[in-house]
Amino acid sequence: MKYEKVALSIVLVSLPFLVFDAMLPAYTNELGYTVFQLSILYSVYSFSELIMRLLIGKVSDRYSRYTVICCALFLYGLAYFLFAKAGSLGYLLAARMVQGAAGILLTISAVSLITAEKTSFAQGLGRYSSNRQFGGILGIGLTFYVFSRSDFLEGWNRLFLISAAFAMVSLVYTFTQRSSHTKEPVSQSEKAVYTPLEQKIWILNLLYCIPVRMAGVLIIPYMMEVYHVDMEAVAVVFLLPVMLSAFLSPRIGQIGDRLGYKKTILSFTLIAAVLIIFLVFSPNLWIFAIIWTLYELALTAQDYSLDALFVEGVPERVMGNFYGKYMFGTSLGGIIGPFIGGSVFQLAGGRAPYFVCSAFLAVISVLVWRLIPARGKLKIEAPGLTEKPDGDIVR
């Protein structure tokens, strides 16, 4: 199955993708839950991702990509239905667990499809991200339409029932896209063994996720504290990078293919470190929005190139397990980053986490320069030659 055949399904299943993080705190507040109970929902989601990223890779390698993506679409439909009916914390916890599993299944299956096409992995990731964000943009329009005709609790119910229906439509559509005369081979899962270079990239990815999540989760309270803005203004700030990423992600993915992955990772890490400093000295919200957009695009280019370098040369039959364990570091960084950011924000003020983020990125750029070889991973196919983990060639 080619990725193009499931692109529409990914768009349809991603309708709440961009509005969810802004809506969940408001919904739990309407139900009378505390901030601590809200934090449990985020912790459960992160925990679900951690567990699923250890297991789903093996599942996706053992079963066909078609089966995995169908399961992902079904679980998204189930998660949205649970959200629509979630009048208690138990329902919300269950929905978040299912949502986390669905997200990992969808990402792993999309990565497998992209790898199978033997084209640029970074560009393929850009296409996948673009489809998700385009679906989220459609979801923003749907959210405004639904909530303009009902109160908040009723609008929440309607939005997620509609999203569940579209997820089921995407599942049916995916069923119709499978060729009846071809059957995907089922691969036997193999143990993913990382070379020393791949272990270094795994650690770099974990380190990247800490400052990125540190800055990202605090952006709303920072804007409210410094610029005294409402949620409508916050939405405008977030909409600009989302819109640009939705249309530019495939082209951003090509930057690493053309410049080289090491140069791209190093350059855009340094750019992001400088931009995050400029961000805290923005004289007004509009300059803040422009700098934040450039910062997000720089991180996107770095992220695609780091992922592409990691999977370069990895056999398709072990891609799910291989990439799933790589994304385990992403989830771990996503837990550590907000904890550090929130603590620094509380102790030293709103600007402090961004100074820490910039310093963190600067240190990572030095590690990139020292740990990643300029030539990336070598692909040696000549008979009688093998490649050592450190990149040397032996007979």
Coordinates of C-alpha atoms in Angstrom, one line a residue:
M1 CA 0.0 0.0 0.0
K2 CA 1.3 3.5 -0.9
Y3 CA 1.2 6.4 1.4
E4 CA -1.0 8.4 -1.0
K5 CA -3.8 5.9 -0.5
V6 CA -4.1 6.7 3.2
A7 CA -3.3 10.5 3.1
L8 CA -7.0 11.4 3.0
S9 CA -7.7 9.1 5.9
I10 CA -5.0 10.8 8.0
V11 CA -6.5 14.2 7.2
L12 CA -10.0 13.0 8.3
V13 CA -8.9 11.4 11.5
S14 CA -6.9 14.5 12.6
L15 CA -9.7 17.0 13.0
P16 CA -9.3 17.6 16.7
F17 CA -5.5 17.4 16.4
L18 CA -4.8 21.2 16.9
V19 CA -7.7 22.3 19.1
F20 CA -7.5 19.5 21.7
D21 CA -4.8 20.8 24.0
A22 CA -6.6 24.1 24.2
M23 CA -10.0 22.6 24.8
L24 CA -9.1 19.9 27.4
P25 CA -8.3 22.3 30.2
A26 CA -11.4 24.3 29.5
Y27 CA -13.5 21.1 29.5
T28 CA -12.1 19.8 32.8
N29 CA -12.7 23.2 34.3
E30 CA -16.3 23.1 33.2
L31 CA -16.7 19.7 34.9
G32 CA -15.2 21.1 38.1
Y33 CA -11.9 19.2 38.1
T34 CA -8.7 20.6 39.6
V35 CA -5.4 21.3 37.9
F36 CA -4.0 18.3 39.6
Q37 CA -6.6 16.1 38.0
L38 CA -6.0 17.7 34.6
S39 CA -2.3 16.9 35.1
I40 CA -3.2 13.2 35.6
L41 CA -4.8 13.2 32.2
Y42 CA -1.5 14.4 30.6
S43 CA 0.5 12.0 32.6
V44 CA -1.7 9.0 31.6
Y45 CA -1.4 10.0 27.9
S46 CA 2.4 10.2 28.2
F47 CA 2.5 6.9 30.1
S48 CA 0.4 5.3 27.4
E49 CA 2.8 6.5 24.7
L50 CA 5.8 5.2 26.6
I51 CA 4.3 1.7 26.9
M52 CA 2.9 1.6 23.4
R53 CA 6.2 2.7 21.8
L54 CA 7.8 -0.3 23.3
L55 CA 5.2 -2.7 22.1
I56 CA 3.7 -1.3 18.9
G57 CA 6.9 -1.5 16.9
K58 CA 7.0 -5.3 17.2
V59 CA 3.3 -5.4 16.3
S60 CA 3.7 -3.3 13.2
D61 CA 6.6 -5.4 12.0
R62 CA 4.7 -8.7 12.6
Y63 CA 1.5 -7.6 10.9
S64 CA 0.9 -5.8 7.6
R65 CA 1.0 -2.0 7.4
Y66 CA -2.6 -2.1 6.2
T67 CA -3.8 -3.9 9.3
V68 CA -1.9 -1.6 11.6
I69 CA -3.3 1.6 10.1
C70 CA -6.8 0.3 10.1
C71 CA -6.4 -0.5 13.8
A72 CA -5.2 3.1 14.4
L73 CA -8.2 4.6 12.6
F74 CA -10.6 2.4 14.6
L75 CA -8.9 3.3 17.9
Y76 CA -9.1 7.0 17.0
G77 CA -12.8 6.6 16.4
L78 CA -13.2 4.9 19.8
A79 CA -11.2 7.5 21.6
Y80 CA -13.3 10.4 20.1
F81 CA -16.5 8.5 21.0
L82 CA -15.3 8.1 24.6
F83 CA -14.4 11.8 24.7
A84 CA -17.9 12.7 23.5
K85 CA -19.4 10.7 26.4
A86 CA -16.8 11.6 29.0
G87 CA -18.8 13.1 31.9
S88 CA -16.4 11.6 34.5
L89 CA -12.7 11.3 35.1
G90 CA -12.8 7.6 34.4
Y91 CA -14.1 8.1 30.9
L92 CA -11.5 10.8 30.2
L93 CA -8.7 8.6 31.5
A94 CA -9.9 5.7 29.2
A95 CA -10.2 8.0 26.3
R96 CA -6.6 9.4 26.8
M97 CA -5.2 5.8 27.0
V98 CA -6.9 4.8 23.7
Q99 CA -5.9 8.1 22.1
G100 CA -2.3 7.5 23.0
A101 CA -2.3 4.0 21.5
A102 CA -4.0 5.3 18.3
G103 CA -1.5 8.0 17.8
I104 CA 1.5 5.6 18.1
L105 CA -0.1 3.1 15.8
L106 CA -0.8 5.8 13.2
T107 CA 2.7 7.2 13.3
I108 CA 4.4 3.9 13.2
S109 CA 2.3 2.7 10.2
A110 CA 2.9 6.0 8.4
V111 CA 6.6 5.7 9.0
S112 CA 6.6 2.2 7.6
L113 CA 4.7 3.3 4.5
I114 CA 7.1 6.2 3.9
T115 CA 10.1 3.9 4.3
A116 CA 8.6 1.3 1.9
E117 CA 8.5 3.9 -0.9
K118 CA 12.3 4.3 -0.9
T119 CA 12.1 8.1 -1.2
S120 CA 13.4 10.8 1.0
F121 CA 12.4 10.0 4.6
A122 CA 12.6 13.6 5.8
Q123 CA 10.3 14.7 2.9
G124 CA 7.9 11.8 3.7
L125 CA 7.7 12.9 7.4
G126 CA 6.9 16.4 6.1
R127 CA 4.0 15.0 4.1
Y128 CA 2.7 13.1 7.0
S129 CA 2.9 16.2 9.3
S130 CA 1.3 18.3 6.6
N131 CA -1.6 16.0 6.4
R132 CA -2.1 16.0 10.2
Q133 CA -1.9 19.7 10.4
F134 CA -4.2 20.2 7.4
G135 CA -6.8 18.0 9.1
G136 CA -6.3 20.1 12.3
I137 CA -6.9 23.3 10.4
L138 CA -10.2 21.9 9.1
G139 CA -10.9 20.9 12.7
I140 CA -10.5 24.5 13.8
G141 CA -13.2 25.6 11.4
L142 CA -15.4 22.7 12.5
T143 CA -14.9 23.7 16.2
F144 CA -15.9 27.4 15.5
Y145 CA -19.0 26.2 13.6
V146 CA -20.1 23.8 16.3
F147 CA -19.4 26.0 19.3
S148 CA -21.1 29.0 17.8
R149 CA -24.4 27.1 17.8
S150 CA -24.3 25.5 21.3
D151 CA -22.9 25.9 24.8
F152 CA -19.5 24.5 25.7
L153 CA -20.4 21.1 27.1
E154 CA -22.9 20.4 24.3
G155 CA -20.4 21.6 21.7
W156 CA -17.7 19.3 23.1
N157 CA -20.1 16.4 22.7
R158 CA -21.0 17.3 19.2
L159 CA -17.5 18.0 18.1
F160 CA -16.2 14.6 19.2
L161 CA -19.2 12.7 17.9
I162 CA -18.5 14.3 14.5
S163 CA -14.8 13.5 14.8
A164 CA -15.7 9.9 15.7
A165 CA -17.9 9.7 12.6
F166 CA -15.2 11.0 10.3
A167 CA -12.7 8.5 11.8
M168 CA -15.1 5.7 10.9
V169 CA -15.4 7.2 7.4
S170 CA -11.6 7.2 7.1
L171 CA -11.6 3.6 8.1
V172 CA -14.1 2.6 5.5
Y173 CA -12.2 4.7 2.9
T174 CA -9.0 2.8 3.8
F175 CA -10.7 -0.5 3.3
T176 CA -11.6 0.5 -0.2
Q177 CA -8.0 1.5 -1.0
R178 CA -6.5 -1.9 -0.6
S179 CA -5.7 -3.7 -3.8
S180 CA -7.7 -7.0 -4.0
H181 CA -5.1 -8.8 -6.1
T182 CA -2.1 -8.0 -3.9
K183 CA -1.3 -9.3 -0.4
E184 CA 1.3 -7.6 1.8
P185 CA 3.8 -10.1 3.2
V186 CA 3.8 -10.4 6.9
S187 CA 7.4 -9.9 8.2
Q188 CA 8.8 -11.7 11.3
S189 CA 9.7 -9.2 13.9
E190 CA 13.5 -8.9 14.6
K191 CA 15.3 -7.4 17.5
A192 CA 16.3 -3.8 16.8
V193 CA 20.0 -3.5 17.5
Y194 CA 21.4 0.1 17.5
T195 CA 24.9 0.9 16.4
P196 CA 27.0 3.3 18.5
L197 CA 26.1 6.1 16.1
E198 CA 22.3 5.3 16.4
Q199 CA 22.6 5.3 20.1
K200 CA 24.1 8.8 20.0
I201 CA 21.3 10.0 17.8
W202 CA 18.8 8.4 20.2
I203 CA 20.3 10.4 23.1
L204 CA 20.4 13.6 21.0
N205 CA 16.7 13.2 20.3
L206 CA 15.9 12.8 24.0
L207 CA 18.0 15.9 24.8
Y208 CA 16.2 17.9 22.1
C209 CA 12.8 17.0 23.4
I210 CA 13.6 18.4 26.9
P211 CA 14.1 22.1 26.0
V212 CA 11.6 22.0 23.1
R213 CA 8.8 20.8 25.4
M214 CA 10.0 23.0 28.2
A215 CA 9.4 26.1 26.0
G216 CA 6.3 24.8 24.2
V217 CA 4.1 23.9 27.2
L218 CA 4.8 27.3 28.9
I219 CA 4.1 29.5 25.9
I220 CA 0.4 30.2 26.7
P221 CA 1.0 31.2 30.4
Y222 CA 4.0 33.3 29.3
M223 CA 2.0 35.2 26.7
M224 CA -0.8 35.8 29.2
E225 CA 1.6 37.0 31.8
V226 CA 3.6 39.3 29.6
Y227 CA 1.1 40.6 27.0
H228 CA -2.1 40.2 29.1
V229 CA -3.9 38.6 26.1
D230 CA -7.0 36.4 25.9
M231 CA -7.4 33.0 24.3
E232 CA -8.4 34.5 21.0
A233 CA -5.1 36.3 20.6
V234 CA -3.3 33.2 21.7
A235 CA -5.0 31.2 19.0
V236 CA -3.8 33.7 16.4
V237 CA -0.2 33.3 17.5
F238 CA -0.5 29.5 17.2
L239 CA -2.3 29.6 13.9
L240 CA 0.5 31.2 11.8
P241 CA 3.1 28.4 12.3
V242 CA 0.4 25.8 12.0
M243 CA -0.7 27.2 8.6
L244 CA 2.8 27.5 7.3
S245 CA 3.8 24.0 8.5
A246 CA 0.7 22.5 6.9
F247 CA 1.9 23.7 3.4
L248 CA 5.6 23.8 3.8
S249 CA 6.4 20.6 5.7
P250 CA 7.3 18.5 2.6
R251 CA 9.7 21.3 1.4
I252 CA 11.2 21.7 4.9
G253 CA 11.9 18.0 4.8
Q254 CA 13.9 18.4 1.6
I255 CA 16.3 20.8 3.3
G256 CA 18.3 18.0 5.0
D257 CA 18.4 16.0 1.8
R258 CA 20.0 18.9 -0.1
L259 CA 22.3 20.4 2.5
G260 CA 23.2 17.2 4.4
Y261 CA 21.6 16.1 7.6
K262 CA 24.5 17.1 10.0
K263 CA 24.6 20.7 8.5
T264 CA 20.9 21.0 8.7
I265 CA 20.6 19.8 12.3
L266 CA 23.5 21.9 13.5
S267 CA 22.5 25.1 11.6
F268 CA 18.8 25.1 12.7
T269 CA 19.6 24.1 16.3
L270 CA 21.8 27.3 16.5
I271 CA 19.1 29.3 14.8
A272 CA 16.5 28.1 17.3
A273 CA 18.8 28.9 20.2
V274 CA 19.1 32.5 19.0
L275 CA 15.4 32.9 18.2
I276 CA 14.3 31.8 21.6
I277 CA 16.3 34.6 23.2
F278 CA 14.9 37.2 20.8
L279 CA 11.4 35.8 21.7
V280 CA 11.5 37.0 25.3
F281 CA 12.6 40.5 24.3
S282 CA 9.7 40.9 21.7
P283 CA 8.2 44.4 22.2
N284 CA 4.7 43.3 21.2
L285 CA 2.6 40.2 20.5
W286 CA 2.9 40.4 16.7
I287 CA 6.7 40.4 16.6
F288 CA 6.5 37.6 19.2
A289 CA 4.2 35.6 16.8
I290 CA 6.7 36.1 13.9
I291 CA 9.7 34.9 16.0
W292 CA 7.7 32.0 17.4
T293 CA 6.8 30.9 13.9
L294 CA 10.4 31.0 12.7
Y295 CA 11.5 29.1 15.8
E296 CA 8.9 26.4 15.2
L297 CA 10.0 26.1 11.5
A298 CA 13.7 25.8 12.5
L299 CA 12.8 23.0 15.0
T300 CA 10.8 21.3 12.3
A301 CA 13.8 21.2 9.9
Q302 CA 16.1 20.0 12.6
D303 CA 13.6 17.3 13.7
Y304 CA 13.0 15.9 10.2
S305 CA 16.7 15.7 9.5
L306 CA 17.5 14.0 12.8
D307 CA 14.8 11.4 12.3
A308 CA 15.9 10.8 8.7
L309 CA 19.5 10.3 9.7
F310 CA 18.5 7.9 12.4
V311 CA 16.5 5.6 10.0
E312 CA 18.9 5.9 7.1
G313 CA 19.7 2.4 5.9
V314 CA 17.4 0.6 8.3
P315 CA 15.7 -2.5 6.8
E316 CA 12.0 -2.1 6.3
R317 CA 11.2 -5.3 8.0
V318 CA 12.4 -3.9 11.4
M319 CA 11.4 -0.3 11.0
G320 CA 8.4 -0.4 13.4
N321 CA 10.4 -1.8 16.3
F322 CA 13.4 0.3 15.4
Y323 CA 11.5 3.6 15.2
G324 CA 9.2 2.8 18.0
K325 CA 12.1 2.5 20.5
Y326 CA 13.5 5.8 19.1
M327 CA 10.2 7.5 19.8
F328 CA 10.3 6.2 23.4
G329 CA 13.0 8.9 24.0
T330 CA 10.6 11.5 22.5
S331 CA 8.0 10.6 25.2
L332 CA 10.5 10.5 28.0
G333 CA 11.8 14.0 27.0
G334 CA 8.2 15.1 26.8
I335 CA 7.7 14.2 30.5
I336 CA 11.0 15.7 31.7
G337 CA 10.8 19.0 29.8
P338 CA 7.5 20.3 31.2
F339 CA 8.6 19.3 34.7
I340 CA 11.8 21.3 34.5
G341 CA 10.1 24.2 32.7
G342 CA 7.3 24.5 35.2
S343 CA 9.7 24.4 38.1
V344 CA 12.0 27.1 36.6
F345 CA 8.9 29.2 35.7
Q346 CA 7.7 29.0 39.3
L347 CA 11.0 29.7 40.9
A348 CA 12.7 32.3 38.6
G349 CA 9.9 33.9 36.5
G350 CA 8.4 33.6 33.0
R351 CA 11.6 34.4 31.0
A352 CA 13.9 32.0 32.8
P353 CA 12.8 28.8 31.1
Y354 CA 13.5 30.3 27.7
F355 CA 17.0 31.3 28.7
V356 CA 17.5 27.7 29.9
C357 CA 16.1 26.4 26.7
S358 CA 18.5 28.5 24.6
A359 CA 21.5 27.4 26.7
F360 CA 20.3 23.7 26.4
L361 CA 20.1 24.0 22.6
A362 CA 23.5 25.6 22.4
V363 CA 25.0 22.7 24.3
I364 CA 23.2 20.2 22.0
S365 CA 24.6 21.9 19.0
V366 CA 28.1 21.2 20.3
L367 CA 27.2 17.6 20.8
V368 CA 25.8 17.4 17.3
W369 CA 29.1 18.8 15.9
R370 CA 31.2 16.3 17.9
L371 CA 29.0 13.2 17.7
I372 CA 27.5 13.1 14.2
P373 CA 29.9 12.4 11.3
A374 CA 29.7 14.7 8.4
R375 CA 29.1 11.9 6.0
G376 CA 26.2 10.5 8.1
K377 CA 25.6 6.8 7.8
L378 CA 27.5 5.0 5.1
K379 CA 25.7 2.5 3.0
I380 CA 28.1 -0.2 1.9
E381 CA 26.7 -2.7 -0.6
A382 CA 29.8 -4.0 -2.3
P383 CA 30.5 -7.7 -1.7
G384 CA 33.2 -8.5 0.8
L385 CA 32.9 -5.1 2.6
T386 CA 31.1 -4.4 5.8
E387 CA 30.7 -1.2 7.8
K388 CA 31.8 -1.0 11.4
P389 CA 29.4 0.8 13.9
D390 CA 31.8 3.7 14.0
G391 CA 31.7 4.2 10.3
D392 CA 35.0 2.6 9.4
I393 CA 35.1 0.1 6.5
V394 CA 36.7 -3.3 6.9
R395 CA 37.1 -6.3 4.7

